[in-house]
Tab-separated table of C-alpha atoms in Angstrom:
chain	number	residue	atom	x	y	z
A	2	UNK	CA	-52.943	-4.280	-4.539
A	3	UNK	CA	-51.027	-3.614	-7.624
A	4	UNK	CA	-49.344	-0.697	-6.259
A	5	UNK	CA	-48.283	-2.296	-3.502
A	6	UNK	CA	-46.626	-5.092	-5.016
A	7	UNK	CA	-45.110	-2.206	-6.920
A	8	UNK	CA	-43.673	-1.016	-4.178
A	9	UNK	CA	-42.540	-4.451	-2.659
A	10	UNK	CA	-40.699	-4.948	-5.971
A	11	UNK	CA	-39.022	-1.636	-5.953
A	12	UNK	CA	-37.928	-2.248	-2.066
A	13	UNK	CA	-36.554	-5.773	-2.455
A	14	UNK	CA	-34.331	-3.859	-6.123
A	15	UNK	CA	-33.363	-1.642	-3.604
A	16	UNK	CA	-32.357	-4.173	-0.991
A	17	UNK	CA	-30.811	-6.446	-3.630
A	18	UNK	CA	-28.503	-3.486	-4.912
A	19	UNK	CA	-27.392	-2.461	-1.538
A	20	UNK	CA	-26.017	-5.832	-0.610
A	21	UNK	CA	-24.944	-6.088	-4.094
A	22	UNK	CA	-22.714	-2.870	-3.895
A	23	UNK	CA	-21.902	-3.109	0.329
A	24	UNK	CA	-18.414	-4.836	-0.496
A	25	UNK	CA	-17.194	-3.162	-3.117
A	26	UNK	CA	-14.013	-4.233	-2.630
A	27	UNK	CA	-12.221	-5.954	-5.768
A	28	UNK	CA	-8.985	-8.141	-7.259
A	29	UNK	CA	-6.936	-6.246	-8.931
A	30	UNK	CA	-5.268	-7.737	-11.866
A	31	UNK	CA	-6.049	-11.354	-11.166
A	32	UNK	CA	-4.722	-12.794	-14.440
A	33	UNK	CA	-1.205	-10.823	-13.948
A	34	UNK	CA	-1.093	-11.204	-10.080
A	35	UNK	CA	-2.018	-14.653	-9.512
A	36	UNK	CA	1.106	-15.961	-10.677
A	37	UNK	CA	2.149	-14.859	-7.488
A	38	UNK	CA	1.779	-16.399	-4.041
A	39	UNK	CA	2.446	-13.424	-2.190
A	40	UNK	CA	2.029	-9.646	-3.472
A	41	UNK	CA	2.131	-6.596	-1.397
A	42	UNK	CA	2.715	-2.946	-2.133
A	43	UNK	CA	1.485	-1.042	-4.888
A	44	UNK	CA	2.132	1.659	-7.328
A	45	UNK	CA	1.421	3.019	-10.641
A	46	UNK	CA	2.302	5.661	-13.127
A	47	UNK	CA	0.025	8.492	-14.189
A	48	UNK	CA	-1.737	7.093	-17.245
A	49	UNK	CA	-2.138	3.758	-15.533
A	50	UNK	CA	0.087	1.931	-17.965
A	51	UNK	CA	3.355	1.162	-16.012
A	52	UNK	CA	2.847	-0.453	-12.626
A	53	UNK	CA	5.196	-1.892	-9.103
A	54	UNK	CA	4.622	-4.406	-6.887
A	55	UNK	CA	5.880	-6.380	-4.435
A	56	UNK	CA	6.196	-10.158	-4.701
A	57	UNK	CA	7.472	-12.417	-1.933
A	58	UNK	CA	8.148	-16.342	-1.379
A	59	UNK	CA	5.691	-18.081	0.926
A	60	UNK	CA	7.442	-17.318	3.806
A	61	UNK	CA	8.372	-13.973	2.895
A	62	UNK	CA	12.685	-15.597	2.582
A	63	UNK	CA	12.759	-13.696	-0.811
A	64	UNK	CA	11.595	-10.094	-1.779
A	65	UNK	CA	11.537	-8.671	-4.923
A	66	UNK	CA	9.949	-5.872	-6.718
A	67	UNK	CA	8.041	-6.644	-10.372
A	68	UNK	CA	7.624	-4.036	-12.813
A	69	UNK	CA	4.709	-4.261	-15.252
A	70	UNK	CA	3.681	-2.742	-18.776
A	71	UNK	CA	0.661	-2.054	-20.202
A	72	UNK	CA	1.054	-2.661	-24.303
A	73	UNK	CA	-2.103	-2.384	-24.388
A	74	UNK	CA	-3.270	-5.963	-25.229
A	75	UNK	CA	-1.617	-7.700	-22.315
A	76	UNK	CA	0.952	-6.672	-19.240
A	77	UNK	CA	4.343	-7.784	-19.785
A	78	UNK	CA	6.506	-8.305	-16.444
A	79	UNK	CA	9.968	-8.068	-15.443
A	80	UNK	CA	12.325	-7.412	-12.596
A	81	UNK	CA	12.733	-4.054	-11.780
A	82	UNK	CA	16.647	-4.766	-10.496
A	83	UNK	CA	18.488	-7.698	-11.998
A	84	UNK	CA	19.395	-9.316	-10.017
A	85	UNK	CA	17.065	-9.612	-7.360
A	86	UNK	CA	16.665	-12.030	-4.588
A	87	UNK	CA	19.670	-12.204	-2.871
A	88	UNK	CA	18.475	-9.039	-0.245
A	89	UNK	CA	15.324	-8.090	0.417
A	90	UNK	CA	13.696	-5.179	-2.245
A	91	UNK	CA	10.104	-3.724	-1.117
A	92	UNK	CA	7.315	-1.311	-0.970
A	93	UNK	CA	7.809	0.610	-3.988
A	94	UNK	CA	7.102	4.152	-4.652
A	95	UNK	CA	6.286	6.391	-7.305
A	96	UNK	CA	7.475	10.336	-7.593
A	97	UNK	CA	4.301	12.402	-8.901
A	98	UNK	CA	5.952	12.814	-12.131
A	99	UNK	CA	7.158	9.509	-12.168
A	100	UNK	CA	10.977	10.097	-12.453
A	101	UNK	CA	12.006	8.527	-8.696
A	102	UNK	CA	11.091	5.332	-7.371
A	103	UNK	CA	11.929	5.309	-4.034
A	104	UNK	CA	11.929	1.699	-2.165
A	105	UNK	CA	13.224	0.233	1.307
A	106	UNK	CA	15.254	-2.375	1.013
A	107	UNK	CA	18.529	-4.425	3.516
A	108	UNK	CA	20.579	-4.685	0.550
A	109	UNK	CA	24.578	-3.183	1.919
A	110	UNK	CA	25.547	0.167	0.747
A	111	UNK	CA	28.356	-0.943	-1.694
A	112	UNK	CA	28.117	-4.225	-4.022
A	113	UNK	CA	31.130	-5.378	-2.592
A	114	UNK	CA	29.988	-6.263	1.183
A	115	UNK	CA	28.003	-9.519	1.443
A	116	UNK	CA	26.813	-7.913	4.936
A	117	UNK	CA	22.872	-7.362	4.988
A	118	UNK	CA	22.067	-3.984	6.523
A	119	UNK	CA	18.888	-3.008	8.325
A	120	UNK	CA	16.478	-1.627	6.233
A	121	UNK	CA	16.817	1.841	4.266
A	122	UNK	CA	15.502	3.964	1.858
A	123	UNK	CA	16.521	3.648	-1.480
A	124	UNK	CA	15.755	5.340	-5.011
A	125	UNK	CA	16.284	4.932	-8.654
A	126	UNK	CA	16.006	8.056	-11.164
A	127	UNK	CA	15.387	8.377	-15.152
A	128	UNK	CA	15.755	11.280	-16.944
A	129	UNK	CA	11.823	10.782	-18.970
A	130	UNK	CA	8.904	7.823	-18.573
A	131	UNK	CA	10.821	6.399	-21.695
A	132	UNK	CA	14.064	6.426	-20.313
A	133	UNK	CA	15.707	3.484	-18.413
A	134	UNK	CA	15.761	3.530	-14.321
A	135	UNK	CA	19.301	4.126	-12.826
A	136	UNK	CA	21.315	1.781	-10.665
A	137	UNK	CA	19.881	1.848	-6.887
A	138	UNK	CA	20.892	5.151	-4.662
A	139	UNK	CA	21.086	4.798	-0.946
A	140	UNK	CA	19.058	8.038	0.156
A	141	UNK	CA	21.118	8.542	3.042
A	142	UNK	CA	20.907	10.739	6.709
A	143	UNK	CA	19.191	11.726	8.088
A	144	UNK	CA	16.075	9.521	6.681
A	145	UNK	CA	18.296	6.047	6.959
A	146	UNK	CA	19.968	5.549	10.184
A	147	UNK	CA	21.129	2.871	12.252
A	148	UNK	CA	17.414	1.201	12.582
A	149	UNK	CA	15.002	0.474	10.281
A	150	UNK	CA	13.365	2.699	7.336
A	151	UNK	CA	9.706	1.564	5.320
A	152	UNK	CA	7.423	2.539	3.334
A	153	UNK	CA	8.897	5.839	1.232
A	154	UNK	CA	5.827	8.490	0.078
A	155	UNK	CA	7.329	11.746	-1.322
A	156	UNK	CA	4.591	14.867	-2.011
A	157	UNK	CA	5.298	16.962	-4.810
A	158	UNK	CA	6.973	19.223	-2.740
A	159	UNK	CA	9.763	16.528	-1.724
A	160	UNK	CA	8.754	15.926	1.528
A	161	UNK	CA	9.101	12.594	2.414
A	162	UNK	CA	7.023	10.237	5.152
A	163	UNK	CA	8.158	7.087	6.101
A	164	UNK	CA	7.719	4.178	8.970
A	165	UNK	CA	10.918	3.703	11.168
A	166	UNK	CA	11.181	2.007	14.932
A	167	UNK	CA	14.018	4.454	15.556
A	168	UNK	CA	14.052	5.666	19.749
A	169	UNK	CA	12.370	9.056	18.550
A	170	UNK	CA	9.069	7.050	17.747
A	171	UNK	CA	6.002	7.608	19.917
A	172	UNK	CA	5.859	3.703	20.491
A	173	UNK	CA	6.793	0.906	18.079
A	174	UNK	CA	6.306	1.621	14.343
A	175	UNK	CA	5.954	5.628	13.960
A	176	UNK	CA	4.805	7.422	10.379
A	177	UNK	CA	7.840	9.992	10.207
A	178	UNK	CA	7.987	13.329	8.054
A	179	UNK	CA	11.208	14.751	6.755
A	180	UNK	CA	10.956	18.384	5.102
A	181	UNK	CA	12.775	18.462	1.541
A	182	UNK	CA	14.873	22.010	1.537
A	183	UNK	CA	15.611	23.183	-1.383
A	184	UNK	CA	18.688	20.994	-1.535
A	185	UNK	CA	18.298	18.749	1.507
A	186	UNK	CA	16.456	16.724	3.995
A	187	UNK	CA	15.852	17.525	7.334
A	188	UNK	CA	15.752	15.986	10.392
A	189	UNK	CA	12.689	13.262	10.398
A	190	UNK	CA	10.008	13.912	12.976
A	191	UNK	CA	7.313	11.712	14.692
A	192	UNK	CA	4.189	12.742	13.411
A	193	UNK	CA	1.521	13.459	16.004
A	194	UNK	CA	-0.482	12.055	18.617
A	195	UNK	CA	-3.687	12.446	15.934
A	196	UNK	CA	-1.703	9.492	13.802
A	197	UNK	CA	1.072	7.858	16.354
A	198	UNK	CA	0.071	6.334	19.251
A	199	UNK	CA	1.913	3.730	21.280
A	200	UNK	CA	1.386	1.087	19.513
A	201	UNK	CA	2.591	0.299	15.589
A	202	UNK	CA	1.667	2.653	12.514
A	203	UNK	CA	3.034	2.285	9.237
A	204	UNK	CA	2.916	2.418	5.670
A	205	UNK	CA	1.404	5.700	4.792
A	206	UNK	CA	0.469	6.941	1.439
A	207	UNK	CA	0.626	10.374	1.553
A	208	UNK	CA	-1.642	13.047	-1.167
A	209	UNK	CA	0.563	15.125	-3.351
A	210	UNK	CA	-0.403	18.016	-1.986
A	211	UNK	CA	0.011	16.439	1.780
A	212	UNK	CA	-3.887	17.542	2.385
A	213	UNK	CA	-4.494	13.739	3.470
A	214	UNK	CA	-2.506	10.990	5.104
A	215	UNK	CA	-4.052	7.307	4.277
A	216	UNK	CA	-1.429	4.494	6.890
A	217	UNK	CA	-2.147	1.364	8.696
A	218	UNK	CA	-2.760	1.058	12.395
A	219	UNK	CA	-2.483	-2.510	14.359
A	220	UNK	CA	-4.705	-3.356	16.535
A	221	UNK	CA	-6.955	-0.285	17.437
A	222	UNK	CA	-10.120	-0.389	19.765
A	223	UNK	CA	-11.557	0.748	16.766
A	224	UNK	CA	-10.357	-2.134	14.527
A	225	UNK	CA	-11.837	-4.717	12.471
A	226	UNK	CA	-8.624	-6.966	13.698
A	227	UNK	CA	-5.198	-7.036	12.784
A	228	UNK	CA	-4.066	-3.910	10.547
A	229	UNK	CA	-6.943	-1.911	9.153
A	230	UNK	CA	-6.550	1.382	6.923
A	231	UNK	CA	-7.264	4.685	8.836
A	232	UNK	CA	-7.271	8.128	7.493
A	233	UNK	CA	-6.384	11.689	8.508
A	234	UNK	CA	-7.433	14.976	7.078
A	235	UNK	CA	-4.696	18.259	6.985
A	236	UNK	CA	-6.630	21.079	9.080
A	237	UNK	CA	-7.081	24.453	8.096
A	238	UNK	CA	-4.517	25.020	11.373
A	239	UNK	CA	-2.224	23.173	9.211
A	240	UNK	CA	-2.117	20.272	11.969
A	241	UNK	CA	-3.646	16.589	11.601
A	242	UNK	CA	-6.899	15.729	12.074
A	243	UNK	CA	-7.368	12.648	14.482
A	244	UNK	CA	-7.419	9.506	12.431
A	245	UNK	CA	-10.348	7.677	11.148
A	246	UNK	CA	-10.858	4.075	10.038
A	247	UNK	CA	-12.047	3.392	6.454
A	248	UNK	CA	-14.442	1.300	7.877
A	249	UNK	CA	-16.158	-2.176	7.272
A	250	UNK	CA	-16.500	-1.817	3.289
A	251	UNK	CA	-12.784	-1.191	3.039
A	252	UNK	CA	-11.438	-2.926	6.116
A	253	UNK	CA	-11.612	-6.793	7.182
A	254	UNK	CA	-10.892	-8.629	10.003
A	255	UNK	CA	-7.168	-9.987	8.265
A	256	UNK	CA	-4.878	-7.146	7.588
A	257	UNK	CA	-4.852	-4.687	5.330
A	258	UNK	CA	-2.351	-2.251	4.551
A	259	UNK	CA	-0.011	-0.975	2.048
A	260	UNK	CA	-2.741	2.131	0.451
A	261	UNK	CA	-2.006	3.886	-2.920
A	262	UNK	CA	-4.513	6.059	-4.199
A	263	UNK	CA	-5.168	6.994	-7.745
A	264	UNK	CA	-6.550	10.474	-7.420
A	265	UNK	CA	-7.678	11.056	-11.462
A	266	UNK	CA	-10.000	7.860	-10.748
A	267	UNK	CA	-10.506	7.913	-7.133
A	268	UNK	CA	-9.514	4.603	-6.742
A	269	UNK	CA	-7.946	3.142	-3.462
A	270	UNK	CA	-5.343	0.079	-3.592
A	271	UNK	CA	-4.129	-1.318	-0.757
A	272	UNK	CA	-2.783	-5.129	0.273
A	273	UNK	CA	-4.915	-7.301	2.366
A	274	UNK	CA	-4.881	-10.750	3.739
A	275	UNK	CA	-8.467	-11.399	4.307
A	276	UNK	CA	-10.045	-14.942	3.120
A	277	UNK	CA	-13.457	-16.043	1.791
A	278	UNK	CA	-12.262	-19.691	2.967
A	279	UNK	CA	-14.369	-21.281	5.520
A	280	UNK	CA	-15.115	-25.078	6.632
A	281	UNK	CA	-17.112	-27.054	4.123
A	282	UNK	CA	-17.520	-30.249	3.217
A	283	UNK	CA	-15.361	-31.901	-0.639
A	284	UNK	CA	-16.086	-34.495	-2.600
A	285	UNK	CA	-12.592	-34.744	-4.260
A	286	UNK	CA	-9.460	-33.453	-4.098
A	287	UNK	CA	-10.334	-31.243	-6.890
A	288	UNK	CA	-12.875	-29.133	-5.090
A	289	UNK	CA	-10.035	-28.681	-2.531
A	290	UNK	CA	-7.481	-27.546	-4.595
A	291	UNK	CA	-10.065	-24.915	-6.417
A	292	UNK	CA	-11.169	-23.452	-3.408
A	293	UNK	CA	-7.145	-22.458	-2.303
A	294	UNK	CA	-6.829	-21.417	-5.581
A	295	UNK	CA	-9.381	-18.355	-5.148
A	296	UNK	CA	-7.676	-15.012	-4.673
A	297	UNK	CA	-8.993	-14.048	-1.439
A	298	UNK	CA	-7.454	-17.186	0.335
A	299	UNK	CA	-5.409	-15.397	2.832
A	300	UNK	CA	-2.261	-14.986	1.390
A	301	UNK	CA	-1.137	-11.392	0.250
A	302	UNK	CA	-3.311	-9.508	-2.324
A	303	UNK	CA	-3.715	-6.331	-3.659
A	304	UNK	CA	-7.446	-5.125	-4.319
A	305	UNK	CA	-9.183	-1.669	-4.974
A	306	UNK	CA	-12.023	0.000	-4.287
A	307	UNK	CA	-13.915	3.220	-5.208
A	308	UNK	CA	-12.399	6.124	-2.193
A	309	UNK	CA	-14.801	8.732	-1.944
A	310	UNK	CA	-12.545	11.462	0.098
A	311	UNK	CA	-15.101	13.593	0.645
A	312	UNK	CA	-16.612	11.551	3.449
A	313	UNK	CA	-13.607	11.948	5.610
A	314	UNK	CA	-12.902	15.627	5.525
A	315	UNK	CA	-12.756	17.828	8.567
């Protein structure tokens, strides 16, 4: 008798721990990023003490990028370009060493047109991690063109991926990859059928060494609903693996997008929508106001979660 009760214990501690750890999805920065209504986007240095977000009005009117600092007691946060707010500033991206930023944004190519463009990519430079960023540097053809450019990643090679509608796309949104020569960029090209499909991909992280490609796809049979993450593995033929989704533990039915992965820790960030808000009864407008004020109330959020890449490889 005793040993079975023994082993009723141990089965309901196992139980209890697997339900415990089967969303392991978490807030990140709730203190800092609460202040916000709407955050998206994601980046961070290195060390982990300099990070780059996106933070929007509610109706997403106004787009600006925050940068924040680590001092090692508490984050202090700032605009990355003063001023900011006038055009729209997103999706920021980090270099490998951390000297480029690269960002898409409809702000006009000179200071002196009031005209809002469609969107491009954009980078600022510094010459060390200590040194100030420079002004904002349109990256030019034949990444930007006449339609729209999202969503920078750069290897550490140069090579740069990016979302665009542009008519070479294999349907709506198409991940794009433009080789870094030496000197120059070449001409962008759809990725394939294994990532694009004729529907809408975008916002790709891509691993420094361009072994993995972690993006968003909308709407797939194999969905959870809306955007959910999906991930493709670099074969030894040098082509892409077809495209998994993260699954359940990482995906919701809301969207989630935006992924940045911190390969020293293994840790995945990404922007999601999803809500823990469901009909109940209040006694007071108190109770109310508490449960919108939870972070996973549907607005914007960045979280993170353990990424174990092994799982996914070919």
């Amino acid at each position: 008798m005793q040993t079975f009760l023994m082993s009723l214990v141990l089965f309901l501690c196992t139980l209890f721990g697997y339900t415990q750890t089967a969303k392991p999805v978490t807030p990140v920065l709730p203190d800092l990023l609460s202040q916000f209504e709407n955050i998206r986007d994601f980046c961070m240095t290195s060390d982990g003490t300099e990070i780059y977000f996106t933070a929007q009005s509610p109706l997403q009117e106004v787009s600006i990028i925050v940068r924040a600092n680590n001092t090692g007691s508490s984050w202090n946060s700032e605009l990355l370009l003063n001023p900011s707010g006038k055009h729209e500033d997103l999706e920021p991206f980090l270099a490998p060493d951390g000297l480029k930023l690269y960002f898409a944004s409809n702000r006009p190519l000179n200071n002196s047109s009031e005209i809002k463009k469609d969107f491009d990519i954009w980078y600022l430079e510094r010459q060390d991690l200590n040194a100030k960023w420079s002004e904002p540097i349109n990256i030019g053809s034949p990444i930007n063109s006449e339609f729209n450019e999202f969503y920078p990643s750069v290897s550490t090679n140069g090579n740069m991926y990016f979302t665009s509608d542009r008519t070479a796309s294999k349907g709506k949104d198409d991940i794009f990859k433009s080789e870094w020569n030496s000197n120059s960029y070449q001409t962008p090209i759809s990725l394939s059928e294994s990532i694009n499909t004729d529907g809408y991909e975008f916002n790709a992280f891509i691993s420094p060494n361009e072994d993995f490609l972690i993006f968003s796809g909308y709407n797939r049979e194999d969905g959870f609903g809306s955007a959910d993450l999906y991930i493709s593995t670099k074969l030894k033929n040098g082509e892409w693996g077809m495209s998994k989704n993260l699954g359940e533990n990482i995906n919701s039915e809301k969207m989630d997008y935006c992924p940045f992965l911190d390969l020293e820790k293994n840790m995945l960030y990404f922007t999601s929508k999803r809500s823990e808000i469901r009909p109940r009864e209040f006694s007071s407008l108190k109770e109310f106001k508490t449960l919108l004020d939870t972070f996973e109330n549907g607005e914007s959020k960045i979280y993170k979660t353990t990424f174990n890449l092994n799982q996914y490889l070919e």
